[in-house]
mmCIF file of C-alpha atoms and ligand atoms in Angstrom:
data_model
loop_
_atom_site.group_PDB
_atom_site.id
_atom_site.type_symbol
_atom_site.label_atom_id
_atom_site.label_comp_id
_atom_site.label_asym_id
_atom_site.label_seq_id
_atom_site.Cartn_x
_atom_site.Cartn_y
_atom_site.Cartn_z
ATOM 1 C CA MET A 922 10.672 -16.278 -6.723
ATOM 2 C CA LEU A 923 11.234 -14.227 -3.594
ATOM 3 C CA ARG A 924 8.190 -12.029 -2.834
ATOM 4 C CA ILE A 925 8.756 -9.023 -0.596
ATOM 5 C CA GLY A 926 5.687 -7.394 0.980
ATOM 6 C CA LEU A 927 6.296 -3.657 1.389
ATOM 7 C CA THR A 928 4.142 -1.807 3.881
ATOM 8 C CA GLY A 929 4.054 1.244 6.149
ATOM 9 C CA GLY A 930 1.647 3.847 7.448
ATOM 10 C CA ILE A 931 0.154 6.677 5.431
ATOM 11 C CA GLY A 932 2.844 9.029 4.144
ATOM 12 C CA SER A 933 5.731 6.899 5.407
ATOM 13 C CA GLY A 934 7.405 6.634 1.997
ATOM 14 C CA LYS A 935 6.125 3.322 0.537
ATOM 15 C CA THR A 936 5.673 4.735 -2.973
ATOM 16 C CA THR A 937 9.054 6.489 -2.898
ATOM 17 C CA VAL A 938 10.733 3.227 -1.858
ATOM 18 C CA ALA A 939 8.773 1.158 -4.410
ATOM 19 C CA ASN A 940 9.692 3.573 -7.217
ATOM 20 C CA TYR A 941 13.344 3.260 -6.278
ATOM 21 C CA PHE A 942 13.182 -0.567 -6.368
ATOM 22 C CA SER A 943 11.550 -0.163 -9.757
ATOM 23 C CA SER A 944 14.432 2.036 -10.950
ATOM 24 C CA LEU A 945 16.746 -0.865 -9.972
ATOM 25 C CA ALA A 946 14.812 -3.010 -12.499
ATOM 26 C CA ILE A 947 12.724 -4.818 -9.880
ATOM 27 C CA ASP A 948 9.085 -5.566 -10.704
ATOM 28 C CA VAL A 949 6.632 -3.828 -8.373
ATOM 29 C CA ILE A 950 3.024 -4.946 -7.884
ATOM 30 C CA ASP A 951 0.864 -2.343 -6.149
ATOM 31 C CA ALA A 952 -2.295 -3.416 -4.280
ATOM 32 C CA ASP A 953 -3.871 0.052 -4.663
ATOM 33 C CA GLU A 954 -3.335 -0.052 -8.436
ATOM 34 C CA ILE A 955 -4.921 -3.493 -8.553
ATOM 35 C CA VAL A 956 -7.927 -2.197 -6.606
ATOM 36 C CA HIS A 957 -8.312 0.520 -9.287
ATOM 37 C CA GLN A 958 -7.989 -2.011 -12.098
ATOM 38 C CA ILE A 959 -10.627 -4.388 -10.738
ATOM 39 C CA SER A 960 -13.031 -1.557 -9.841
ATOM 40 C CA VAL A 961 -13.725 -0.324 -13.378
ATOM 41 C CA PRO A 962 -16.957 -1.327 -15.155
ATOM 42 C CA GLY A 963 -16.806 -4.903 -16.419
ATOM 43 C CA GLN A 964 -14.394 -6.009 -13.688
ATOM 44 C CA PRO A 965 -15.353 -8.221 -10.708
ATOM 45 C CA GLY A 966 -14.767 -5.537 -8.065
ATOM 46 C CA PHE A 967 -17.083 -3.082 -9.832
ATOM 47 C CA ASP A 968 -20.027 -5.468 -9.847
ATOM 48 C CA ALA A 969 -19.517 -6.396 -6.187
ATOM 49 C CA ILE A 970 -19.192 -2.761 -5.067
ATOM 50 C CA THR A 971 -22.271 -1.515 -6.937
ATOM 51 C CA ALA A 972 -24.329 -4.521 -5.826
ATOM 52 C CA HIS A 973 -23.644 -3.564 -2.228
ATOM 53 C CA PHE A 974 -23.344 0.243 -2.226
ATOM 54 C CA GLY A 975 -25.911 0.992 -4.950
ATOM 55 C CA GLU A 976 -25.913 3.346 -7.935
ATOM 56 C CA ASP A 977 -25.568 6.513 -5.827
ATOM 57 C CA ILE A 978 -21.815 6.045 -5.725
ATOM 58 C CA LEU A 979 -21.515 6.233 -9.541
ATOM 59 C CA ASN A 980 -20.379 9.166 -11.682
ATOM 60 C CA ALA A 981 -22.543 10.255 -14.620
ATOM 61 C CA ASP A 982 -20.341 8.141 -16.927
ATOM 62 C CA GLY A 983 -21.071 4.978 -14.897
ATOM 63 C CA THR A 984 -17.654 4.719 -13.210
ATOM 64 C CA ILE A 985 -17.282 4.576 -9.428
ATOM 65 C CA ASN A 986 -16.965 7.980 -7.781
ATOM 66 C CA ARG A 987 -14.017 7.203 -5.521
ATOM 67 C CA GLN A 988 -14.473 10.357 -3.453
ATOM 68 C CA VAL A 989 -18.091 9.491 -2.632
ATOM 69 C CA LEU A 990 -17.207 5.881 -1.805
ATOM 70 C CA GLY A 991 -14.189 7.100 0.175
ATOM 71 C CA LYS A 992 -16.386 9.366 2.274
ATOM 72 C CA ILE A 993 -18.829 6.539 3.033
ATOM 73 C CA ILE A 994 -16.129 4.178 4.236
ATOM 74 C CA PHE A 995 -14.085 6.869 5.987
ATOM 75 C CA ASN A 996 -16.951 7.611 8.374
ATOM 76 C CA ASN A 997 -18.176 4.070 8.848
ATOM 77 C CA GLU A 998 -16.048 1.168 10.022
ATOM 78 C CA THR A 999 -18.701 -1.429 9.133
ATOM 79 C CA ALA A 1000 -18.871 -0.134 5.555
ATOM 80 C CA ARG A 1001 -15.050 -0.138 5.386
ATOM 81 C CA ASN A 1002 -14.905 -3.747 6.537
ATOM 82 C CA THR A 1003 -17.630 -4.695 4.065
ATOM 83 C CA LEU A 1004 -15.759 -3.088 1.183
ATOM 84 C CA GLU A 1005 -12.583 -4.904 2.165
ATOM 85 C CA THR A 1006 -14.427 -8.231 2.422
ATOM 86 C CA ILE A 1007 -15.906 -7.643 -1.040
ATOM 87 C CA LEU A 1008 -12.645 -6.631 -2.711
ATOM 88 C CA HIS A 1009 -9.917 -8.643 -1.048
ATOM 89 C CA PRO A 1010 -10.494 -12.043 -2.692
ATOM 90 C CA ALA A 1011 -10.333 -10.428 -6.148
ATOM 91 C CA VAL A 1012 -7.277 -8.357 -5.181
ATOM 92 C CA ARG A 1013 -5.530 -11.474 -3.877
ATOM 93 C CA THR A 1014 -6.269 -13.414 -7.058
ATOM 94 C CA ALA A 1015 -5.040 -10.540 -9.258
ATOM 95 C CA MET A 1016 -1.841 -10.183 -7.213
ATOM 96 C CA LYS A 1017 -1.092 -13.903 -7.505
ATOM 97 C CA LEU A 1018 -1.525 -13.669 -11.280
ATOM 98 C CA ALA A 1019 0.739 -10.595 -11.413
ATOM 99 C CA VAL A 1020 3.449 -12.459 -9.473
ATOM 100 C CA GLN A 1021 3.413 -15.160 -12.152
ATOM 101 C CA GLU A 1022 4.353 -12.497 -14.735
ATOM 102 C CA VAL A 1023 7.380 -11.242 -12.788
ATOM 103 C CA ARG A 1024 10.647 -11.343 -14.728
ATOM 104 C CA SER A 1025 13.017 -9.744 -12.183
ATOM 105 C CA PRO A 1026 15.020 -11.856 -9.662
ATOM 106 C CA TYR A 1027 12.558 -10.980 -6.884
ATOM 107 C CA CYS A 1028 9.495 -8.750 -6.662
ATOM 108 C CA ILE A 1029 8.003 -6.110 -4.405
ATOM 109 C CA LEU A 1030 4.317 -6.266 -3.466
ATOM 110 C CA VAL A 1031 3.184 -2.900 -2.082
ATOM 111 C CA ILE A 1032 0.375 -3.706 0.357
ATOM 112 C CA PRO A 1033 -0.585 -0.744 2.561
ATOM 113 C CA LEU A 1034 -2.841 -2.875 4.785
ATOM 114 C CA LEU A 1035 -0.510 -5.879 5.008
ATOM 115 C CA VAL A 1036 -0.585 -5.950 8.807
ATOM 116 C CA GLU A 1037 -4.331 -5.337 9.062
ATOM 117 C CA THR A 1038 -5.317 -8.061 6.573
ATOM 118 C CA ASP A 1039 -4.464 -11.636 5.769
ATOM 119 C CA PHE A 1040 -2.286 -10.764 2.781
ATOM 120 C CA THR A 1041 0.847 -12.013 4.539
ATOM 121 C CA GLU A 1042 0.294 -15.425 2.887
ATOM 122 C CA LEU A 1043 1.161 -13.747 -0.444
ATOM 123 C CA VAL A 1044 4.687 -12.808 0.587
ATOM 124 C CA ASP A 1045 7.879 -14.457 1.842
ATOM 125 C CA ARG A 1046 9.323 -11.469 3.694
ATOM 126 C CA VAL A 1047 7.839 -8.288 5.118
ATOM 127 C CA LEU A 1048 9.635 -4.973 4.614
ATOM 128 C CA ILE A 1049 8.315 -1.958 6.480
ATOM 129 C CA VAL A 1050 9.033 1.732 6.007
ATOM 130 C CA THR A 1051 8.836 3.850 9.122
ATOM 131 C CA ALA A 1052 9.060 7.593 9.525
ATOM 132 C CA ASP A 1053 8.640 10.070 12.266
ATOM 133 C CA ARG A 1054 4.980 10.987 12.832
ATOM 134 C CA GLU A 1055 5.630 14.727 12.455
ATOM 135 C CA LYS A 1056 7.536 14.241 9.209
ATOM 136 C CA ARG A 1057 4.734 12.070 7.798
ATOM 137 C CA ILE A 1058 2.122 14.678 8.685
ATOM 138 C CA ALA A 1059 4.179 17.447 7.040
ATOM 139 C CA TRP A 1060 4.732 15.391 3.846
ATOM 140 C CA ILE A 1061 1.056 14.439 3.563
ATOM 141 C CA LYS A 1062 -0.084 18.036 4.077
ATOM 142 C CA LYS A 1063 2.313 19.237 1.394
ATOM 143 C CA ARG A 1064 1.162 16.499 -0.978
ATOM 144 C CA ASN A 1065 -2.614 16.788 -0.779
ATOM 145 C CA GLY A 1066 -3.518 19.400 1.800
ATOM 146 C CA LEU A 1067 -5.359 17.101 4.222
ATOM 147 C CA SER A 1068 -6.085 18.680 7.619
ATOM 148 C CA ASP A 1069 -4.413 17.552 10.839
ATOM 149 C CA ASP A 1070 -7.714 15.988 11.947
ATOM 150 C CA GLN A 1071 -8.116 14.004 8.725
ATOM 151 C CA ILE A 1072 -4.546 12.735 8.913
ATOM 152 C CA GLU A 1073 -4.927 11.822 12.604
ATOM 153 C CA ALA A 1074 -8.144 9.898 11.823
ATOM 154 C CA ILE A 1075 -6.469 7.890 9.046
ATOM 155 C CA MET A 1076 -3.455 7.136 11.250
ATOM 156 C CA ALA A 1077 -5.745 6.050 14.100
ATOM 157 C CA ALA A 1078 -7.555 3.617 11.777
ATOM 158 C CA GLN A 1079 -4.269 2.060 10.628
ATOM 159 C CA ALA A 1080 -1.975 -0.303 12.508
ATOM 160 C CA SER A 1081 0.817 1.339 14.516
ATOM 161 C CA ASP A 1082 4.517 1.200 13.642
ATOM 162 C CA GLU A 1083 4.978 -1.085 16.676
ATOM 163 C CA GLU A 1084 2.456 -3.571 15.236
ATOM 164 C CA ARG A 1085 4.199 -3.399 11.874
ATOM 165 C CA ARG A 1086 7.614 -3.964 13.450
ATOM 166 C CA ASP A 1087 6.262 -7.116 15.094
ATOM 167 C CA ILE A 1088 5.821 -8.816 11.732
ATOM 168 C CA ALA A 1089 8.695 -7.112 9.867
ATOM 169 C CA ASP A 1090 11.718 -9.000 8.583
ATOM 170 C CA ASP A 1091 13.373 -5.823 7.303
ATOM 171 C CA VAL A 1092 12.949 -2.173 8.269
ATOM 172 C CA ILE A 1093 13.716 0.989 6.308
ATOM 173 C CA GLU A 1094 13.939 4.097 8.468
ATOM 174 C CA ASN A 1095 12.837 7.088 6.410
ATOM 175 C CA ASP A 1096 14.521 9.674 8.580
ATOM 176 C CA GLY A 1097 14.058 12.548 6.158
ATOM 177 C CA SER A 1098 17.055 12.226 3.866
ATOM 178 C CA LEU A 1099 16.200 10.766 0.473
ATOM 179 C CA ASP A 1100 19.847 9.847 0.029
ATOM 180 C CA SER A 1101 19.776 7.725 3.195
ATOM 181 C CA LEU A 1102 16.468 6.192 2.061
ATOM 182 C CA PHE A 1103 17.876 5.139 -1.315
ATOM 183 C CA ARG A 1104 21.103 3.731 0.235
ATOM 184 C CA GLN A 1105 18.949 1.502 2.474
ATOM 185 C CA VAL A 1106 16.989 0.300 -0.568
ATOM 186 C CA GLU A 1107 20.222 -0.471 -2.446
ATOM 187 C CA LYS A 1108 21.514 -2.512 0.494
ATOM 188 C CA LEU A 1109 18.296 -4.544 0.679
ATOM 189 C CA ASP A 1110 18.337 -4.988 -3.094
ATOM 190 C CA ARG A 1111 21.764 -6.623 -2.829
ATOM 191 C CA THR A 1112 20.523 -8.903 -0.019
ATOM 192 C CA TYR A 1113 17.353 -9.900 -1.881
ATOM 193 C CA ARG A 1114 19.241 -10.572 -5.125
ATOM 194 C CA ALA A 1115 21.730 -12.720 -3.236
ATOM 195 C CA SER A 1116 18.963 -14.836 -1.697
ATOM 196 C CA SER A 1117 16.821 -15.284 -4.828
HETATM 197 P P1 ATP B 2293 0.487 6.845 1.155
HETATM 198 O O1 ATP B 2293 0.308 5.826 2.210
HETATM 199 O O2 ATP B 2293 -0.248 8.098 1.467
HETATM 200 O O3 ATP B 2293 0.236 6.354 -0.237
HETATM 201 P P2 ATP B 2293 3.324 6.470 0.950
HETATM 202 O O4 ATP B 2293 3.672 5.662 2.149
HETATM 203 O O5 ATP B 2293 3.272 5.778 -0.361
HETATM 204 O O6 ATP B 2293 2.020 7.322 1.208
HETATM 205 P P3 ATP B 2293 5.035 8.404 -0.327
HETATM 206 O O7 ATP B 2293 3.965 8.751 -1.303
HETATM 207 O O8 ATP B 2293 6.241 7.692 -0.834
HETATM 208 O O9 ATP B 2293 4.426 7.615 0.913
HETATM 209 O O10 ATP B 2293 5.532 9.678 0.472
HETATM 210 C C1 ATP B 2293 4.577 10.617 0.974
HETATM 211 C C2 ATP B 2293 5.027 12.025 0.569
HETATM 212 O O11 ATP B 2293 6.196 12.336 1.297
HETATM 213 C C3 ATP B 2293 5.375 12.141 -0.906
HETATM 214 O O12 ATP B 2293 4.961 13.387 -1.383
HETATM 215 C C4 ATP B 2293 6.900 11.999 -0.905
HETATM 216 O O13 ATP B 2293 7.490 12.688 -1.987
HETATM 217 C C5 ATP B 2293 7.273 12.621 0.428
HETATM 218 N N1 ATP B 2293 8.472 12.012 1.021
HETATM 219 C C6 ATP B 2293 8.621 10.724 1.402
HETATM 220 N N2 ATP B 2293 9.856 10.520 1.929
HETATM 221 C C7 ATP B 2293 10.486 11.706 1.862
HETATM 222 C C8 ATP B 2293 11.800 12.143 2.244
HETATM 223 N N3 ATP B 2293 12.707 11.310 2.797
HETATM 224 N N4 ATP B 2293 12.118 13.442 2.022
HETATM 225 C C9 ATP B 2293 11.215 14.283 1.493
HETATM 226 N N5 ATP B 2293 9.959 13.950 1.104
HETATM 227 C C10 ATP B 2293 9.596 12.664 1.280
#
C-alpha cells in the first residue's frame, strides 16, 4: 500500500488537491480531522488536553472550545509544542489504523505539519502543494477574513516552501488555475496507480 503524505503551507491548496484525489476514488486520511475525532469527550486526546490546559478551555456543554485553545497556542510557542506533544502519539496511532482500512490502490495522508513533525515515518512519498504567497494570502482572506498580520504570523510559524521542497518527492504548483491544478493531480494519480 503506497502512502502519499500531502502537505503545504496555509492556504496553498491542500484540501482542494485532497478533494480532487478523493473524487478519483482515492482514500484520503486527514490529520486535522483525526485531531477533531480524538479531541471529543471520551477520546484520548480530550483527556490529555483537559488534564494539561484545565477546564477553562471547555464550552458549557463540556466540549473543547477550539477558539479558546487556538488563542492560547497561537500566542505561546511553548503551549503549542506541549499540545503537539500531547496529541501526536494518538494522532499517529489513529492514522496507522485508518491506513489499514484503505481500499483504494494507494492513499493520501493530508498532514499540514509533515515537515515540522516526525510524521514522515507514516508515508512512503511526500507530495507538496506550493502557491504564490500573494495568492495564498488573497485566498485565505476571502475564505475566513483573517487579517494580513494574522496570516503573516501563521506563515512565519510554519516551515517555508524551500524547507518543504527539500523533503518533497513530488510537487504540485498551484499557480492559480484550478484546471492546471487538477491536471497535475490526474498525472500524479496515474503515476501512483502504476507504482502501487
Ligand atoms: P489550510 O492550510 O488553511 O487548511 P489548504 O492548504 O487546505 O488551506 P485550500 O483550503 O485547498 O488550502 O485552499 C485555500 C482557499 O483557496 C480555499 O478557499 C480554496 O477554494 C482556494 N483556492 C485554492 N486553490 C485555488 C485556485 N487554484 N484557484 C482559486 N481558489 C483556490
